PDB file of C-alpha atoms in Angstrom:
ATOM      1  CA  UNK A   1      98.178  66.799 181.253  1.00 94.00           C
ATOM      2  CA  UNK A   2      97.538  68.513 184.657  1.00 94.00           C
ATOM      3  CA  UNK A   3     100.044  71.721 185.346  1.00 95.00           C
ATOM      4  CA  UNK A   4     102.602  71.044 188.412  1.00 94.00           C
ATOM      5  CA  UNK A   5     102.759  74.694 188.563  1.00 91.00           C
ATOM      6  CA  UNK A   6     106.450  74.040 188.751  1.00 94.00           C
ATOM      7  CA  UNK A   7     107.299  74.905 185.014  1.00 95.00           C
ATOM      8  CA  UNK A   8     110.688  72.571 184.856  1.00 96.00           C
ATOM      9  CA  UNK A   9     108.954  69.629 186.290  1.00 96.00           C
ATOM     10  CA  UNK A  10     106.057  70.072 183.790  1.00 97.00           C
ATOM     11  CA  UNK A  11     108.490  69.915 180.650  1.00 97.00           C
ATOM     12  CA  UNK A  12     110.702  66.887 182.514  1.00 96.00           C
ATOM     13  CA  UNK A  13     107.007  65.438 182.617  1.00 96.00           C
ATOM     14  CA  UNK A  14     106.010  66.200 179.230  1.00 96.00           C
ATOM     15  CA  UNK A  15     103.600  68.842 179.732  1.00 96.00           C
ATOM     16  CA  UNK A  16     102.701  67.890 183.490  1.00 96.00           C
ATOM     17  CA  UNK A  17     101.058  65.271 184.868  1.00 95.00           C
ATOM     18  CA  UNK A  18      98.809  62.962 183.607  1.00 96.00           C
ATOM     19  CA  UNK A  19      96.261  60.408 185.181  1.00 96.00           C
ATOM     20  CA  UNK A  20      97.227  57.346 186.014  1.00 97.00           C
ATOM     21  CA  UNK A  21     101.105  57.461 185.404  1.00 97.00           C
ATOM     22  CA  UNK A  22     103.820  56.156 187.454  1.00 97.00           C
ATOM     23  CA  UNK A  23     107.013  58.293 187.332  1.00 97.00           C
ATOM     24  CA  UNK A  24     109.558  57.122 189.318  1.00 95.00           C
ATOM     25  CA  UNK A  25     111.879  60.313 190.820  1.00 95.00           C
ATOM     26  CA  UNK A  26     115.896  59.522 191.600  1.00 92.00           C
ATOM     27  CA  UNK A  27     118.751  61.373 191.807  1.00 86.00           C
ATOM     28  CA  UNK A  28     121.709  60.826 194.679  1.00 83.00           C
ATOM     29  CA  UNK A  29     121.267  61.303 198.017  1.00 83.00           C
ATOM     30  CA  UNK A  30     120.295  64.918 199.455  1.00 87.00           C
ATOM     31  CA  UNK A  31     119.528  66.333 196.225  1.00 91.00           C
ATOM     32  CA  UNK A  32     116.477  67.129 196.914  1.00 93.00           C
ATOM     33  CA  UNK A  33     113.572  64.396 196.019  1.00 94.00           C
ATOM     34  CA  UNK A  34     111.330  64.779 199.039  1.00 94.00           C
ATOM     35  CA  UNK A  35     111.196  68.441 199.059  1.00 94.00           C
ATOM     36  CA  UNK A  36     110.482  68.650 195.386  1.00 96.00           C
ATOM     37  CA  UNK A  37     107.386  65.978 195.837  1.00 97.00           C
ATOM     38  CA  UNK A  38     106.718  68.106 198.353  1.00 96.00           C
ATOM     39  CA  UNK A  39     106.454  70.897 196.635  1.00 95.00           C
ATOM     40  CA  UNK A  40     104.650  69.478 194.455  1.00 96.00           C
ATOM     41  CA  UNK A  41     102.105  67.772 196.677  1.00 96.00           C
ATOM     42  CA  UNK A  42     101.270  71.422 198.488  1.00 95.00           C
ATOM     43  CA  UNK A  43     100.784  73.199 194.618  1.00 93.00           C
ATOM     44  CA  UNK A  44      98.645  69.922 193.717  1.00 95.00           C
ATOM     45  CA  UNK A  45      96.416  70.260 196.689  1.00 95.00           C
ATOM     46  CA  UNK A  46      95.242  73.557 195.688  1.00 92.00           C
ATOM     47  CA  UNK A  47      93.809  72.024 192.878  1.00 92.00           C
ATOM     48  CA  UNK A  48      93.812  67.840 193.822  1.00 95.00           C
ATOM     49  CA  UNK A  49      93.703  65.646 196.557  1.00 97.00           C
ATOM     50  CA  UNK A  50      96.543  63.974 197.234  1.00 97.00           C
ATOM     51  CA  UNK A  51      98.578  61.761 199.601  1.00 98.00           C
ATOM     52  CA  UNK A  52     101.854  61.968 200.361  1.00 97.00           C
ATOM     53  CA  UNK A  53     103.203  58.589 202.194  1.00 98.00           C
ATOM     54  CA  UNK A  54     106.438  58.150 203.739  1.00 96.00           C
ATOM     55  CA  UNK A  55     108.988  55.893 204.941  1.00 94.00           C
ATOM     56  CA  UNK A  56     111.862  58.078 205.391  1.00 88.00           C
ATOM     57  CA  UNK A  57     110.847  60.845 207.486  1.00 93.00           C
ATOM     58  CA  UNK A  58     108.099  61.271 210.479  1.00 92.00           C
ATOM     59  CA  UNK A  59     105.047  63.072 210.168  1.00 91.00           C
ATOM     60  CA  UNK A  60     106.648  65.744 211.971  1.00 91.00           C
ATOM     61  CA  UNK A  61     109.596  66.773 210.042  1.00 92.00           C
ATOM     62  CA  UNK A  62     107.468  66.739 206.718  1.00 91.00           C
ATOM     63  CA  UNK A  63     105.734  69.185 208.686  1.00 89.00           C
ATOM     64  CA  UNK A  64     108.360  71.351 209.659  1.00 90.00           C
ATOM     65  CA  UNK A  65     109.715  70.972 205.817  1.00 91.00           C
ATOM     66  CA  UNK A  66     106.499  72.179 204.680  1.00 89.00           C
ATOM     67  CA  UNK A  67     106.478  74.928 206.740  1.00 87.00           C
ATOM     68  CA  UNK A  68     110.359  75.972 205.487  1.00 88.00           C
ATOM     69  CA  UNK A  69     108.299  76.100 202.063  1.00 87.00           C
ATOM     70  CA  UNK A  70     105.499  77.808 202.870  1.00 83.00           C
ATOM     71  CA  UNK A  71     107.836  80.218 204.240  1.00 74.00           C
ATOM     72  CA  UNK A  72     109.998  80.404 201.418  1.00 73.00           C
ATOM     73  CA  UNK A  73     107.440  81.232 199.392  1.00 67.00           C
ATOM     74  CA  UNK A  74     106.574  83.913 200.666  1.00 64.00           C
ATOM     75  CA  UNK A  75     109.384  85.663 199.799  1.00 46.00           C
ATOM     76  CA  UNK A  76     111.716  85.285 202.532  1.00 48.00           C
ATOM     77  CA  UNK A  77     108.945  86.230 205.031  1.00 48.00           C
ATOM     78  CA  UNK A  78     108.844  83.838 208.649  1.00 45.00           C
ATOM     79  CA  UNK A  79     106.622  80.369 208.054  1.00 42.00           C
ATOM     80  CA  UNK A  80     104.807  81.894 211.245  1.00 48.00           C
ATOM     81  CA  UNK A  81     101.816  84.600 211.424  1.00 44.00           C
ATOM     82  CA  UNK A  82     101.991  87.741 213.347  1.00 41.00           C
ATOM     83  CA  UNK A  83     100.499  85.848 216.268  1.00 43.00           C
ATOM     84  CA  UNK A  84     103.622  83.352 215.864  1.00 46.00           C
ATOM     85  CA  UNK A  85     101.304  80.311 215.220  1.00 52.00           C
ATOM     86  CA  UNK A  86     102.216  78.366 212.036  1.00 59.00           C
ATOM     87  CA  UNK A  87     100.866  78.642 208.347  1.00 61.00           C
ATOM     88  CA  UNK A  88      98.165  76.041 207.723  1.00 71.00           C
ATOM     89  CA  UNK A  89      98.704  73.920 205.294  1.00 78.00           C
ATOM     90  CA  UNK A  90      96.514  72.606 202.344  1.00 89.00           C
ATOM     91  CA  UNK A  91      93.533  70.913 203.266  1.00 92.00           C
ATOM     92  CA  UNK A  92      93.714  68.412 200.448  1.00 95.00           C
ATOM     93  CA  UNK A  93      97.651  67.285 201.072  1.00 95.00           C
ATOM     94  CA  UNK A  94      97.169  64.402 203.615  1.00 96.00           C
ATOM     95  CA  UNK A  95     100.113  62.536 205.200  1.00 95.00           C
ATOM     96  CA  UNK A  96     100.868  59.135 206.294  1.00 96.00           C
ATOM     97  CA  UNK A  97     104.039  57.544 207.564  1.00 96.00           C
ATOM     98  CA  UNK A  98     104.005  54.456 206.430  1.00 97.00           C
ATOM     99  CA  UNK A  99     105.929  51.431 204.849  1.00 97.00           C
ATOM    100  CA  UNK A 100     102.950  48.363 204.724  1.00 98.00           C
ATOM    101  CA  UNK A 101     101.810  48.383 201.163  1.00 98.00           C
ATOM    102  CA  UNK A 102      98.477  46.801 202.701  1.00 98.00           C
ATOM    103  CA  UNK A 103      98.222  49.429 204.999  1.00 98.00           C
ATOM    104  CA  UNK A 104      98.935  52.263 202.501  1.00 98.00           C
ATOM    105  CA  UNK A 105      96.304  50.900 200.021  1.00 98.00           C
ATOM    106  CA  UNK A 106      93.765  50.763 202.747  1.00 98.00           C
ATOM    107  CA  UNK A 107      94.621  54.759 203.766  1.00 97.00           C
ATOM    108  CA  UNK A 108      94.219  55.089 199.277  1.00 98.00           C
ATOM    109  CA  UNK A 109      91.132  53.565 199.670  1.00 97.00           C
ATOM    110  CA  UNK A 110      89.843  55.695 202.914  1.00 97.00           C
ATOM    111  CA  UNK A 111      91.191  58.997 200.939  1.00 97.00           C
ATOM    112  CA  UNK A 112      90.427  58.360 197.814  1.00 97.00           C
ATOM    113  CA  UNK A 113      93.499  60.565 196.478  1.00 98.00           C
ATOM    114  CA  UNK A 114      94.464  61.635 193.255  1.00 98.00           C
ATOM    115  CA  UNK A 115      97.689  62.208 193.535  1.00 98.00           C
ATOM    116  CA  UNK A 116     100.124  60.025 195.398  1.00 98.00           C
ATOM    117  CA  UNK A 117     103.440  60.431 196.266  1.00 98.00           C
ATOM    118  CA  UNK A 118     105.386  57.310 197.902  1.00 98.00           C
ATOM    119  CA  UNK A 119     109.214  57.771 199.642  1.00 95.00           C
ATOM    120  CA  UNK A 120     110.062  55.987 199.023  1.00 92.00           C
ATOM    121  CA  UNK A 121     109.929  52.317 197.406  1.00 94.00           C
ATOM    122  CA  UNK A 122     113.189  50.535 199.115  1.00 92.00           C
ATOM    123  CA  UNK A 123     110.837  51.234 202.544  1.00 94.00           C
ATOM    124  CA  UNK A 124     108.019  49.941 201.353  1.00 96.00           C
ATOM    125  CA  UNK A 125     107.196  46.541 201.411  1.00 97.00           C
ATOM    126  CA  UNK A 126     104.338  43.710 201.195  1.00 98.00           C
ATOM    127  CA  UNK A 127     103.979  41.322 204.419  1.00 96.00           C
ATOM    128  CA  UNK A 128     103.225  38.358 202.437  1.00 97.00           C
ATOM    129  CA  UNK A 129     106.902  38.188 200.954  1.00 96.00           C
ATOM    130  CA  UNK A 130     109.421  36.785 202.781  1.00 95.00           C
ATOM    131  CA  UNK A 131     111.911  39.260 201.717  1.00 94.00           C
ATOM    132  CA  UNK A 132     113.109  42.491 203.232  1.00 92.00           C
ATOM    133  CA  UNK A 133     111.939  45.773 202.381  1.00 92.00           C
ATOM    134  CA  UNK A 134     114.246  47.175 199.355  1.00 89.00           C
ATOM    135  CA  UNK A 135     114.881  43.624 198.444  1.00 90.00           C
ATOM    136  CA  UNK A 136     114.862  43.432 194.573  1.00 90.00           C
ATOM    137  CA  UNK A 137     111.515  41.266 195.008  1.00 93.00           C
ATOM    138  CA  UNK A 138     109.467  43.735 197.434  1.00 95.00           C
ATOM    139  CA  UNK A 139     110.635  46.450 194.991  1.00 93.00           C
ATOM    140  CA  UNK A 140     109.181  44.699 192.065  1.00 94.00           C
ATOM    141  CA  UNK A 141     106.235  43.243 193.827  1.00 96.00           C
ATOM    142  CA  UNK A 142     105.367  46.859 195.062  1.00 97.00           C
ATOM    143  CA  UNK A 143     106.093  48.743 192.310  1.00 96.00           C
ATOM    144  CA  UNK A 144     103.771  46.344 190.284  1.00 97.00           C
ATOM    145  CA  UNK A 145     100.913  46.625 192.662  1.00 98.00           C
ATOM    146  CA  UNK A 146     101.424  50.507 192.536  1.00 98.00           C
ATOM    147  CA  UNK A 147     101.604  50.561 188.633  1.00 98.00           C
ATOM    148  CA  UNK A 148      98.349  48.100 188.473  1.00 98.00           C
ATOM    149  CA  UNK A 149      96.838  50.711 191.455  1.00 98.00           C
ATOM    150  CA  UNK A 150      97.255  53.718 189.176  1.00 98.00           C
ATOM    151  CA  UNK A 151      96.294  52.347 185.413  1.00 97.00           C
ATOM    152  CA  UNK A 152      93.601  51.017 187.106  1.00 97.00           C
ATOM    153  CA  UNK A 153      92.302  53.802 189.451  1.00 97.00           C
ATOM    154  CA  UNK A 154      93.476  56.942 187.430  1.00 97.00           C
ATOM    155  CA  UNK A 155      95.883  57.947 190.499  1.00 98.00           C
ATOM    156  CA  UNK A 156      98.570  59.589 189.637  1.00 98.00           C
ATOM    157  CA  UNK A 157     101.330  58.243 191.298  1.00 98.00           C
ATOM    158  CA  UNK A 158     105.015  58.827 191.961  1.00 98.00           C
ATOM    159  CA  UNK A 159     107.292  57.331 193.713  1.00 97.00           C
ATOM    160  CA  UNK A 160     111.037  58.198 195.224  1.00 96.00           C
ATOM    161  CA  UNK A 161     114.117  55.674 194.945  1.00 93.00           C
ATOM    162  CA  UNK A 162     116.999  55.364 196.122  1.00 83.00           C
ATOM    163  CA  UNK A 163     120.211  55.195 194.095  1.00 81.00           C
ATOM    164  CA  UNK A 164     123.126  53.005 194.580  1.00 72.00           C
ATOM    165  CA  UNK A 165     127.069  54.118 195.423  1.00 71.00           C
ATOM    166  CA  UNK A 166     127.606  53.586 191.209  1.00 74.00           C
ATOM    167  CA  UNK A 167     124.921  56.081 190.444  1.00 72.00           C
ATOM    168  CA  UNK A 168     122.189  53.544 188.949  1.00 72.00           C
ATOM    169  CA  UNK A 169     118.381  53.580 190.436  1.00 70.00           C
ATOM    170  CA  UNK A 170     118.517  50.531 192.869  1.00 66.00           C
ATOM    171  CA  UNK A 171     116.311  48.010 192.190  1.00 65.00           C
ATOM    172  CA  UNK A 172     114.879  46.133 189.025  1.00 59.00           C
ATOM    173  CA  UNK A 173     114.394  47.828 186.344  1.00 56.00           C
TER     174      UNK A 173
END
C-alpha cells in the first residue's frame, strides 16, 4: 500500500492506495468529493503520475480549486507569490476535461498515469452505446472498462459517483 499522505483517507482505504484497485467515492452533493480527490491528486503527484479527468467542471474551475488548496496548505497565506503569480501546481498532475471514455482511454495510453481519477462516472459515456451518460447501461459499461483497465495495467482508479435523492449511490451496484 502507498500512503496518500491524508491520514483519514489512508485509514478508510485500509492503510493506503493499492495498485490496480478501483475505489468508488460517493456522498451527498457539495460534501467535498471532488475537493478531496483533487487534494489527494496534488499530494500523490509528488510520487506518482496522476491523471484527473473531469466531466463536471472546467479546467479553470479545477485550477482555481487547486490554487485555493495550495494556499490553504501554506497556513492561510495567499496562493500567490510575492510577485502576484499563481503558485505552480505539481508537474505530475495532469488534468483533462472529457466525458467520452474512448478519448479518456487514449489520454491514459498517451500519459501513462499511475493514478486515475474520474469525476464523475455519471458524466462518462461510451459512444457505442445508444443510451445517455448516467444511464444504468452507460455507468455499468464505463465502470467495467475502468475496472478492467485497473486490473490489467496496475493503475489505481478513483471514481466519483453521485448520490440519489434517497441517499443511495446512483447507478448499478
